[in-house]
């Protein structure tokens, strides 16, 4: 796995997410398709879903106050300060199998998830 480089405005405890090499490669491919070099992968946690919280992964050009930015071999992953405690130690991967395709999140902070796997608590 690629080792992240973390940048932030003020010292905080480690709140890194991990982006696997496979996921970083997929993000690079998607960014190339977008044709923009100002986008970063933002990972956020929002209220919703069957279990109370749901993940959001999207490309974003914004910089928000308190953002934590990790660089994975040229792919910047951004987590806002409100989502960071829920994502500490989470690993983002990409599955490309016959029975599943898409980004996956293995989060040690999630105590449980719903049957559809779309939300957690």
PDB file of N, CA, C and O in Angstrom, residues 38-112:
ATOM      1  N   UNK A  38      -7.843  19.677 -10.942  1.00  0.00           N
ATOM      2  CA  UNK A  38      -8.108  20.385  -9.682  1.00  0.00           C
ATOM      3  C   UNK A  38      -8.990  19.579  -8.732  1.00  0.00           C
ATOM      4  O   UNK A  38      -9.370  20.067  -7.680  1.00  0.00           O
ATOM      5  N   UNK A  39      -9.305  18.344  -9.084  1.00  0.00           N
ATOM      6  CA  UNK A  39     -10.203  17.534  -8.261  1.00  0.00           C
ATOM      7  C   UNK A  39      -9.439  16.604  -7.344  1.00  0.00           C
ATOM      8  O   UNK A  39      -8.361  16.102  -7.678  1.00  0.00           O
ATOM      9  N   UNK A  40     -10.017  16.372  -6.161  1.00  0.00           N
ATOM     10  CA  UNK A  40      -9.489  15.426  -5.180  1.00  0.00           C
ATOM     11  C   UNK A  40     -10.626  14.517  -4.755  1.00  0.00           C
ATOM     12  O   UNK A  40     -11.792  14.875  -4.861  1.00  0.00           O
ATOM     13  N   UNK A  41     -10.287  13.340  -4.248  1.00  0.00           N
ATOM     14  CA  UNK A  41     -11.299  12.419  -3.739  1.00  0.00           C
ATOM     15  C   UNK A  41     -11.659  12.835  -2.321  1.00  0.00           C
ATOM     16  O   UNK A  41     -10.804  12.862  -1.441  1.00  0.00           O
ATOM     17  N   UNK A  42     -12.909  13.196  -2.115  1.00  0.00           N
ATOM     18  CA  UNK A  42     -13.374  13.565  -0.783  1.00  0.00           C
ATOM     19  C   UNK A  42     -14.177  12.399  -0.215  1.00  0.00           C
ATOM     20  O   UNK A  42     -15.036  11.834  -0.885  1.00  0.00           O
ATOM     21  N   UNK A  43     -13.860  12.039   1.038  1.00  0.00           N
ATOM     22  CA  UNK A  43     -14.584  10.992   1.743  1.00  0.00           C
ATOM     23  C   UNK A  43     -15.230  11.653   2.945  1.00  0.00           C
ATOM     24  O   UNK A  43     -14.565  12.318   3.739  1.00  0.00           O
ATOM     25  N   UNK A  44     -16.542  11.477   3.059  1.00  0.00           N
ATOM     26  CA  UNK A  44     -17.281  12.105   4.150  1.00  0.00           C
ATOM     27  C   UNK A  44     -18.247  11.103   4.754  1.00  0.00           C
ATOM     28  O   UNK A  44     -18.592  10.091   4.145  1.00  0.00           O
ATOM     29  N   UNK A  45     -18.663  11.405   5.972  1.00  0.00           N
ATOM     30  CA  UNK A  45     -19.687  10.633   6.662  1.00  0.00           C
ATOM     31  C   UNK A  45     -20.866  11.570   6.886  1.00  0.00           C
ATOM     32  O   UNK A  45     -20.689  12.676   7.390  1.00  0.00           O
ATOM     33  N   UNK A  46     -22.046  11.131   6.478  1.00  0.00           N
ATOM     34  CA  UNK A  46     -23.258  11.934   6.607  1.00  0.00           C
ATOM     35  C   UNK A  46     -24.339  11.133   7.316  1.00  0.00           C
ATOM     36  O   UNK A  46     -24.367   9.906   7.208  1.00  0.00           O
ATOM     37  N   UNK A  47     -25.240  11.812   8.020  1.00  0.00           N
ATOM     38  CA  UNK A  47     -26.381  11.099   8.612  1.00  0.00           C
ATOM     39  C   UNK A  47     -27.232  10.486   7.505  1.00  0.00           C
ATOM     40  O   UNK A  47     -27.390  11.073   6.435  1.00  0.00           O
ATOM     41  N   UNK A  48     -27.761   9.287   7.778  1.00  0.00           N
ATOM     42  CA  UNK A  48     -28.652   8.654   6.808  1.00  0.00           C
ATOM     43  C   UNK A  48     -28.449   7.157   6.752  1.00  0.00           C
ATOM     44  O   UNK A  48     -27.616   6.593   7.458  1.00  0.00           O
ATOM     45  N   UNK A  49     -29.224   6.523   5.918  1.00  0.00           N
ATOM     46  CA  UNK A  49     -29.140   5.081   5.760  1.00  0.00           C
ATOM     47  C   UNK A  49     -29.861   4.342   6.868  1.00  0.00           C
ATOM     48  O   UNK A  49     -30.340   4.921   7.836  1.00  0.00           O
ATOM     49  N   UNK A  50     -29.912   3.039   6.746  1.00  0.00           N
ATOM     50  CA  UNK A  50     -30.614   2.184   7.698  1.00  0.00           C
ATOM     51  C   UNK A  50     -29.981   2.204   9.088  1.00  0.00           C
ATOM     52  O   UNK A  50     -30.664   2.068  10.087  1.00  0.00           O
ATOM     53  N   UNK A  51     -28.646   2.353   9.142  1.00  0.00           N
ATOM     54  CA  UNK A  51     -27.934   2.243  10.414  1.00  0.00           C
ATOM     55  C   UNK A  51     -27.554   3.588  11.033  1.00  0.00           C
ATOM     56  O   UNK A  51     -26.952   3.621  12.088  1.00  0.00           O
ATOM     57  N   UNK A  52     -27.875   4.681  10.373  1.00  0.00           N
ATOM     58  CA  UNK A  52     -27.638   5.987  10.969  1.00  0.00           C
ATOM     59  C   UNK A  52     -26.607   6.854  10.278  1.00  0.00           C
ATOM     60  O   UNK A  52     -26.718   8.070  10.259  1.00  0.00           O
ATOM     61  N   UNK A  53     -25.558   6.262   9.705  1.00  0.00           N
ATOM     62  CA  UNK A  53     -24.519   7.023   9.016  1.00  0.00           C
ATOM     63  C   UNK A  53     -24.234   6.383   7.667  1.00  0.00           C
ATOM     64  O   UNK A  53     -24.312   5.170   7.525  1.00  0.00           O
ATOM     65  N   UNK A  54     -23.876   7.212   6.706  1.00  0.00           N
ATOM     66  CA  UNK A  54     -23.544   6.679   5.391  1.00  0.00           C
ATOM     67  C   UNK A  54     -22.310   7.380   4.854  1.00  0.00           C
ATOM     68  O   UNK A  54     -22.062   8.532   5.157  1.00  0.00           O
ATOM     69  N   UNK A  55     -21.542   6.645   4.071  1.00  0.00           N
ATOM     70  CA  UNK A  55     -20.338   7.186   3.451  1.00  0.00           C
ATOM     71  C   UNK A  55     -20.692   7.945   2.181  1.00  0.00           C
ATOM     72  O   UNK A  55     -21.627   7.571   1.469  1.00  0.00           O
ATOM     73  N   UNK A  56     -19.901   8.968   1.898  1.00  0.00           N
ATOM     74  CA  UNK A  56     -19.989   9.658   0.625  1.00  0.00           C
ATOM     75  C   UNK A  56     -18.578   9.760   0.055  1.00  0.00           C
ATOM     76  O   UNK A  56     -17.663  10.206   0.751  1.00  0.00           O
ATOM     77  N   UNK A  57     -18.397   9.319  -1.169  1.00  0.00           N
ATOM     78  CA  UNK A  57     -17.143   9.456  -1.894  1.00  0.00           C
ATOM     79  C   UNK A  57     -17.453  10.223  -3.160  1.00  0.00           C
ATOM     80  O   UNK A  57     -18.343   9.826  -3.932  1.00  0.00           O
ATOM     81  N   UNK A  58     -16.745  11.333  -3.379  1.00  0.00           N
ATOM     82  CA  UNK A  58     -16.979  12.124  -4.572  1.00  0.00           C
ATOM     83  C   UNK A  58     -15.763  12.985  -4.867  1.00  0.00           C
ATOM     84  O   UNK A  58     -14.926  13.219  -3.992  1.00  0.00           O
ATOM     85  N   UNK A  59     -15.677  13.450  -6.100  1.00  0.00           N
ATOM     86  CA  UNK A  59     -14.598  14.355  -6.477  1.00  0.00           C
ATOM     87  C   UNK A  59     -15.000  15.768  -6.107  1.00  0.00           C
ATOM     88  O   UNK A  59     -16.145  16.170  -6.307  1.00  0.00           O
ATOM     89  N   UNK A  60     -14.044  16.507  -5.575  1.00  0.00           N
ATOM     90  CA  UNK A  60     -14.330  17.844  -5.063  1.00  0.00           C
ATOM     91  C   UNK A  60     -13.136  18.747  -5.323  1.00  0.00           C
ATOM     92  O   UNK A  60     -11.990  18.322  -5.151  1.00  0.00           O
ATOM     93  N   UNK A  61     -13.407  19.965  -5.725  1.00  0.00           N
ATOM     94  CA  UNK A  61     -12.333  20.935  -5.912  1.00  0.00           C
ATOM     95  C   UNK A  61     -12.211  21.886  -4.728  1.00  0.00           C
ATOM     96  O   UNK A  61     -11.268  22.653  -4.631  1.00  0.00           O
ATOM     97  N   UNK A  62     -13.144  21.817  -3.796  1.00  0.00           N
ATOM     98  CA  UNK A  62     -13.156  22.746  -2.661  1.00  0.00           C
ATOM     99  C   UNK A  62     -12.119  22.382  -1.607  1.00  0.00           C
ATOM    100  O   UNK A  62     -11.746  21.234  -1.457  1.00  0.00           O
ATOM    101  N   UNK A  63     -11.711  23.406  -0.862  1.00  0.00           N
ATOM    102  CA  UNK A  63     -10.893  23.234   0.334  1.00  0.00           C
ATOM    103  C   UNK A  63     -11.682  23.827   1.479  1.00  0.00           C
ATOM    104  O   UNK A  63     -11.990  25.018   1.469  1.00  0.00           O
ATOM    105  N   UNK A  64     -12.031  23.001   2.449  1.00  0.00           N
ATOM    106  CA  UNK A  64     -12.819  23.445   3.586  1.00  0.00           C
ATOM    107  C   UNK A  64     -11.922  23.627   4.803  1.00  0.00           C
ATOM    108  O   UNK A  64     -10.908  22.947   4.954  1.00  0.00           O
ATOM    109  N   UNK A  65     -12.300  24.538   5.683  1.00  0.00           N
ATOM    110  CA  UNK A  65     -11.555  24.778   6.905  1.00  0.00           C
ATOM    111  C   UNK A  65     -11.484  23.490   7.720  1.00  0.00           C
ATOM    112  O   UNK A  65     -12.507  22.860   7.987  1.00  0.00           O
ATOM    113  N   UNK A  66     -10.293  23.072   8.078  1.00  0.00           N
ATOM    114  CA  UNK A  66     -10.116  21.861   8.878  1.00  0.00           C
ATOM    115  C   UNK A  66      -9.956  20.584   8.076  1.00  0.00           C
ATOM    116  O   UNK A  66      -9.823  19.508   8.657  1.00  0.00           O
ATOM    117  N   UNK A  67      -9.962  20.679   6.738  1.00  0.00           N
ATOM    118  CA  UNK A  67      -9.759  19.486   5.913  1.00  0.00           C
ATOM    119  C   UNK A  67      -8.428  18.818   6.230  1.00  0.00           C
ATOM    120  O   UNK A  67      -7.424  19.486   6.484  1.00  0.00           O
ATOM    121  N   UNK A  68      -8.426  17.517   6.200  1.00  0.00           N
ATOM    122  CA  UNK A  68      -7.208  16.723   6.324  1.00  0.00           C
ATOM    123  C   UNK A  68      -6.963  16.110   4.954  1.00  0.00           C
ATOM    124  O   UNK A  68      -7.825  15.436   4.405  1.00  0.00           O
ATOM    125  N   UNK A  69      -5.791  16.389   4.400  1.00  0.00           N
ATOM    126  CA  UNK A  69      -5.456  15.947   3.050  1.00  0.00           C
ATOM    127  C   UNK A  69      -4.337  14.921   3.135  1.00  0.00           C
ATOM    128  O   UNK A  69      -3.306  15.174   3.746  1.00  0.00           O
ATOM    129  N   UNK A  70      -4.567  13.778   2.534  1.00  0.00           N
ATOM    130  CA  UNK A  70      -3.554  12.728   2.440  1.00  0.00           C
ATOM    131  C   UNK A  70      -3.247  12.499   0.976  1.00  0.00           C
ATOM    132  O   UNK A  70      -4.163  12.418   0.153  1.00  0.00           O
ATOM    133  N   UNK A  71      -1.965  12.387   0.648  1.00  0.00           N
ATOM    134  CA  UNK A  71      -1.544  12.144  -0.724  1.00  0.00           C
ATOM    135  C   UNK A  71      -1.092  10.696  -0.856  1.00  0.00           C
ATOM    136  O   UNK A  71      -0.237  10.236  -0.111  1.00  0.00           O
ATOM    137  N   UNK A  72      -1.691   9.991  -1.802  1.00  0.00           N
ATOM    138  CA  UNK A  72      -1.336   8.602  -2.073  1.00  0.00           C
ATOM    139  C   UNK A  72      -0.796   8.529  -3.494  1.00  0.00           C
ATOM    140  O   UNK A  72      -1.568   8.397  -4.448  1.00  0.00           O
ATOM    141  N   UNK A  73       0.517   8.703  -3.612  1.00  0.00           N
ATOM    142  CA  UNK A  73       1.179   8.594  -4.911  1.00  0.00           C
ATOM    143  C   UNK A  73       0.510   9.480  -5.956  1.00  0.00           C
ATOM    144  O   UNK A  73       0.219   9.046  -7.067  1.00  0.00           O
ATOM    145  N   UNK A  74       0.233  10.729  -5.583  1.00  0.00           N
ATOM    146  CA  UNK A  74      -0.354  11.688  -6.512  1.00  0.00           C
ATOM    147  C   UNK A  74      -1.864  11.795  -6.444  1.00  0.00           C
ATOM    148  O   UNK A  74      -2.456  12.654  -7.093  1.00  0.00           O
ATOM    149  N   UNK A  75      -2.514  10.943  -5.685  1.00  0.00           N
ATOM    150  CA  UNK A  75      -3.969  11.028  -5.509  1.00  0.00           C
ATOM    151  C   UNK A  75      -4.235  11.647  -4.143  1.00  0.00           C
ATOM    152  O   UNK A  75      -3.840  11.084  -3.115  1.00  0.00           O
ATOM    153  N   UNK A  76      -4.871  12.808  -4.135  1.00  0.00           N
ATOM    154  CA  UNK A  76      -5.191  13.458  -2.871  1.00  0.00           C
ATOM    155  C   UNK A  76      -6.550  12.991  -2.368  1.00  0.00           C
ATOM    156  O   UNK A  76      -7.534  13.007  -3.104  1.00  0.00           O
ATOM    157  N   UNK A  77      -6.562  12.569  -1.107  1.00  0.00           N
ATOM    158  CA  UNK A  77      -7.790  12.141  -0.437  1.00  0.00           C
ATOM    159  C   UNK A  77      -8.054  13.143   0.676  1.00  0.00           C
ATOM    160  O   UNK A  77      -7.187  13.395   1.506  1.00  0.00           O
ATOM    161  N   UNK A  78      -9.269  13.710   0.682  1.00  0.00           N
ATOM    162  CA  UNK A  78      -9.628  14.758   1.621  1.00  0.00           C
ATOM    163  C   UNK A  78     -10.725  14.259   2.547  1.00  0.00           C
ATOM    164  O   UNK A  78     -11.702  13.641   2.098  1.00  0.00           O
ATOM    165  N   UNK A  79     -10.552  14.540   3.849  1.00  0.00           N
ATOM    166  CA  UNK A  79     -11.563  14.210   4.847  1.00  0.00           C
ATOM    167  C   UNK A  79     -11.836  15.483   5.640  1.00  0.00           C
ATOM    168  O   UNK A  79     -10.907  16.129   6.115  1.00  0.00           O
ATOM    169  N   UNK A  80     -13.107  15.849   5.776  1.00  0.00           N
ATOM    170  CA  UNK A  80     -13.440  17.034   6.562  1.00  0.00           C
ATOM    171  C   UNK A  80     -13.302  16.729   8.043  1.00  0.00           C
ATOM    172  O   UNK A  80     -13.315  15.574   8.465  1.00  0.00           O
ATOM    173  N   UNK A  81     -13.143  17.770   8.836  1.00  0.00           N
ATOM    174  CA  UNK A  81     -12.850  17.569  10.262  1.00  0.00           C
ATOM    175  C   UNK A  81     -13.986  16.894  11.024  1.00  0.00           C
ATOM    176  O   UNK A  81     -13.751  16.235  12.025  1.00  0.00           O
ATOM    177  N   UNK A  82     -15.232  17.021  10.582  1.00  0.00           N
ATOM    178  CA  UNK A  82     -16.349  16.358  11.263  1.00  0.00           C
ATOM    179  C   UNK A  82     -16.384  14.858  10.961  1.00  0.00           C
ATOM    180  O   UNK A  82     -16.793  14.061  11.794  1.00  0.00           O
ATOM    181  N   UNK A  83     -15.955  14.479   9.774  1.00  0.00           N
ATOM    182  CA  UNK A  83     -15.961  13.066   9.382  1.00  0.00           C
ATOM    183  C   UNK A  83     -14.727  12.317   9.873  1.00  0.00           C
ATOM    184  O   UNK A  83     -14.764  11.094  10.027  1.00  0.00           O
ATOM    185  N   UNK A  84     -13.642  13.037  10.112  1.00  0.00           N
ATOM    186  CA  UNK A  84     -12.366  12.409  10.450  1.00  0.00           C
ATOM    187  C   UNK A  84     -12.448  11.404  11.598  1.00  0.00           C
ATOM    188  O   UNK A  84     -11.895  10.304  11.482  1.00  0.00           O
ATOM    189  N   UNK A  85     -13.119  11.721  12.724  1.00  0.00           N
ATOM    190  CA  UNK A  85     -13.152  10.737  13.816  1.00  0.00           C
ATOM    191  C   UNK A  85     -13.826   9.417  13.425  1.00  0.00           C
ATOM    192  O   UNK A  85     -13.477   8.367  13.957  1.00  0.00           O
ATOM    193  N   UNK A  86     -14.766   9.465  12.497  1.00  0.00           N
ATOM    194  CA  UNK A  86     -15.458   8.250  12.061  1.00  0.00           C
ATOM    195  C   UNK A  86     -14.624   7.429  11.078  1.00  0.00           C
ATOM    196  O   UNK A  86     -14.925   6.266  10.835  1.00  0.00           O
ATOM    197  N   UNK A  87     -13.598   8.054  10.492  1.00  0.00           N
ATOM    198  CA  UNK A  87     -12.844   7.412   9.423  1.00  0.00           C
ATOM    199  C   UNK A  87     -11.407   7.054   9.801  1.00  0.00           C
ATOM    200  O   UNK A  87     -10.658   6.548   8.968  1.00  0.00           O
ATOM    201  N   UNK A  88     -11.015   7.289  11.044  1.00  0.00           N
ATOM    202  CA  UNK A  88      -9.653   6.988  11.475  1.00  0.00           C
ATOM    203  C   UNK A  88      -9.342   5.516  11.241  1.00  0.00           C
ATOM    204  O   UNK A  88     -10.043   4.644  11.735  1.00  0.00           O
ATOM    205  N   UNK A  89      -8.306   5.252  10.461  1.00  0.00           N
ATOM    206  CA  UNK A  89      -7.887   3.877  10.207  1.00  0.00           C
ATOM    207  C   UNK A  89      -8.677   3.161   9.135  1.00  0.00           C
ATOM    208  O   UNK A  89      -8.425   1.985   8.865  1.00  0.00           O
ATOM    209  N   UNK A  90      -9.636   3.837   8.494  1.00  0.00           N
ATOM    210  CA  UNK A  90     -10.440   3.190   7.453  1.00  0.00           C
ATOM    211  C   UNK A  90      -9.596   2.963   6.199  1.00  0.00           C
ATOM    212  O   UNK A  90      -8.755   3.786   5.836  1.00  0.00           O
ATOM    213  N   UNK A  91      -9.828   1.841   5.538  1.00  0.00           N
ATOM    214  CA  UNK A  91      -9.134   1.501   4.300  1.00  0.00           C
ATOM    215  C   UNK A  91     -10.118   1.538   3.150  1.00  0.00           C
ATOM    216  O   UNK A  91     -11.152   0.873   3.197  1.00  0.00           O
ATOM    217  N   UNK A  92      -9.782   2.319   2.125  1.00  0.00           N
ATOM    218  CA  UNK A  92     -10.620   2.412   0.929  1.00  0.00           C
ATOM    219  C   UNK A  92      -9.955   1.558  -0.141  1.00  0.00           C
ATOM    220  O   UNK A  92      -8.772   1.727  -0.450  1.00  0.00           O
ATOM    221  N   UNK A  93     -10.718   0.638  -0.695  1.00  0.00           N
ATOM    222  CA  UNK A  93     -10.220  -0.267  -1.717  1.00  0.00           C
ATOM    223  C   UNK A  93     -11.169  -0.217  -2.906  1.00  0.00           C
ATOM    224  O   UNK A  93     -12.227   0.422  -2.843  1.00  0.00           O
ATOM    225  N   UNK A  94     -10.797  -0.885  -3.979  1.00  0.00           N
ATOM    226  CA  UNK A  94     -11.674  -0.989  -5.140  1.00  0.00           C
ATOM    227  C   UNK A  94     -11.788  -2.439  -5.521  1.00  0.00           C
ATOM    228  O   UNK A  94     -10.780  -3.129  -5.719  1.00  0.00           O
ATOM    229  N   UNK A  95     -13.027  -2.936  -5.613  1.00  0.00           N
ATOM    230  CA  UNK A  95     -13.289  -4.322  -6.005  1.00  0.00           C
ATOM    231  C   UNK A  95     -13.755  -4.341  -7.452  1.00  0.00           C
ATOM    232  O   UNK A  95     -14.578  -3.513  -7.861  1.00  0.00           O
ATOM    233  N   UNK A  96     -13.221  -5.250  -8.220  1.00  0.00           N
ATOM    234  CA  UNK A  96     -13.640  -5.413  -9.610  1.00  0.00           C
ATOM    235  C   UNK A  96     -13.795  -6.904  -9.872  1.00  0.00           C
ATOM    236  O   UNK A  96     -12.979  -7.526 -10.532  1.00  0.00           O
ATOM    237  N   UNK A  97     -14.862  -7.464  -9.274  1.00  0.00           N
ATOM    238  CA  UNK A  97     -15.127  -8.897  -9.377  1.00  0.00           C
ATOM    239  C   UNK A  97     -16.478  -9.097 -10.054  1.00  0.00           C
ATOM    240  O   UNK A  97     -17.264  -8.166 -10.171  1.00  0.00           O
ATOM    241  N   UNK A  98     -16.756 -10.299 -10.405  1.00  0.00           N
ATOM    242  CA  UNK A  98     -18.011 -10.599 -11.083  1.00  0.00           C
ATOM    243  C   UNK A  98     -19.223 -10.317 -10.187  1.00  0.00           C
ATOM    244  O   UNK A  98     -20.263  -9.889 -10.655  1.00  0.00           O
ATOM    245  N   UNK A  99     -19.053 -10.500  -8.872  1.00  0.00           N
ATOM    246  CA  UNK A  99     -20.187 -10.313  -7.969  1.00  0.00           C
ATOM    247  C   UNK A  99     -20.202  -8.941  -7.295  1.00  0.00           C
ATOM    248  O   UNK A  99     -21.165  -8.604  -6.603  1.00  0.00           O
ATOM    249  N   UNK A 100     -19.152  -8.154  -7.481  1.00  0.00           N
ATOM    250  CA  UNK A 100     -19.112  -6.830  -6.857  1.00  0.00           C
ATOM    251  C   UNK A 100     -18.122  -5.937  -7.586  1.00  0.00           C
ATOM    252  O   UNK A 100     -17.035  -6.377  -7.942  1.00  0.00           O
ATOM    253  N   UNK A 101     -18.538  -4.692  -7.804  1.00  0.00           N
ATOM    254  CA  UNK A 101     -17.638  -3.731  -8.402  1.00  0.00           C
ATOM    255  C   UNK A 101     -17.874  -2.382  -7.753  1.00  0.00           C
ATOM    256  O   UNK A 101     -19.016  -1.967  -7.558  1.00  0.00           O
ATOM    257  N   UNK A 102     -16.812  -1.722  -7.385  1.00  0.00           N
ATOM    258  CA  UNK A 102     -16.906  -0.397  -6.812  1.00  0.00           C
ATOM    259  C   UNK A 102     -15.968  -0.230  -5.637  1.00  0.00           C
ATOM    260  O   UNK A 102     -15.235  -1.144  -5.262  1.00  0.00           O
ATOM    261  N   UNK A 103     -16.003   0.963  -5.069  1.00  0.00           N
ATOM    262  CA  UNK A 103     -15.160   1.261  -3.924  1.00  0.00           C
ATOM    263  C   UNK A 103     -15.750   0.628  -2.671  1.00  0.00           C
ATOM    264  O   UNK A 103     -16.962   0.589  -2.500  1.00  0.00           O
ATOM    265  N   UNK A 104     -14.868   0.114  -1.835  1.00  0.00           N
ATOM    266  CA  UNK A 104     -15.276  -0.477  -0.570  1.00  0.00           C
ATOM    267  C   UNK A 104     -14.538   0.241   0.556  1.00  0.00           C
ATOM    268  O   UNK A 104     -13.432   0.755   0.360  1.00  0.00           O
ATOM    269  N   UNK A 105     -15.151   0.275   1.725  1.00  0.00           N
ATOM    270  CA  UNK A 105     -14.535   0.892   2.884  1.00  0.00           C
ATOM    271  C   UNK A 105     -14.542  -0.106   4.031  1.00  0.00           C
ATOM    272  O   UNK A 105     -15.596  -0.582   4.440  1.00  0.00           O
ATOM    273  N   UNK A 106     -13.350  -0.415   4.501  1.00  0.00           N
ATOM    274  CA  UNK A 106     -13.195  -1.268   5.676  1.00  0.00           C
ATOM    275  C   UNK A 106     -12.882  -0.323   6.826  1.00  0.00           C
ATOM    276  O   UNK A 106     -11.791   0.241   6.904  1.00  0.00           O
ATOM    277  N   UNK A 107     -13.860  -0.127   7.714  1.00  0.00           N
ATOM    278  CA  UNK A 107     -13.762   0.871   8.762  1.00  0.00           C
ATOM    279  C   UNK A 107     -13.753   0.211  10.138  1.00  0.00           C
ATOM    280  O   UNK A 107     -14.762  -0.344  10.567  1.00  0.00           O
ATOM    281  N   UNK A 108     -12.627   0.289  10.852  1.00  0.00           N
ATOM    282  CA  UNK A 108     -12.571  -0.317  12.185  1.00  0.00           C
ATOM    283  C   UNK A 108     -13.458   0.392  13.208  1.00  0.00           C
ATOM    284  O   UNK A 108     -13.714  -0.149  14.281  1.00  0.00           O
ATOM    285  N   UNK A 109     -13.940   1.577  12.892  1.00  0.00           N
ATOM    286  CA  UNK A 109     -14.797   2.337  13.805  1.00  0.00           C
ATOM    287  C   UNK A 109     -16.268   1.946  13.702  1.00  0.00           C
ATOM    288  O   UNK A 109     -17.053   2.288  14.584  1.00  0.00           O
ATOM    289  N   UNK A 110     -16.644   1.277  12.626  1.00  0.00           N
ATOM    290  CA  UNK A 110     -18.038   0.882  12.435  1.00  0.00           C
ATOM    291  C   UNK A 110     -18.356  -0.287  13.355  1.00  0.00           C
ATOM    292  O   UNK A 110     -17.707  -1.327  13.307  1.00  0.00           O
ATOM    293  N   UNK A 111     -19.365  -0.119  14.197  1.00  0.00           N
ATOM    294  CA  UNK A 111     -19.763  -1.174  15.115  1.00  0.00           C
ATOM    295  C   UNK A 111     -20.706  -2.168  14.451  1.00  0.00           C
ATOM    296  O   UNK A 111     -20.867  -3.278  14.914  1.00  0.00           O
ATOM    297  N   UNK A 112     -21.316  -1.755  13.380  1.00  0.00           N
ATOM    298  CA  UNK A 112     -22.220  -2.625  12.648  1.00  0.00           C
ATOM    299  C   UNK A 112     -22.686  -1.911  11.399  1.00  0.00           C
ATOM    300  O   UNK A 112     -22.455  -0.719  11.225  1.00  0.00           O
TER     301      UNK A 112
END
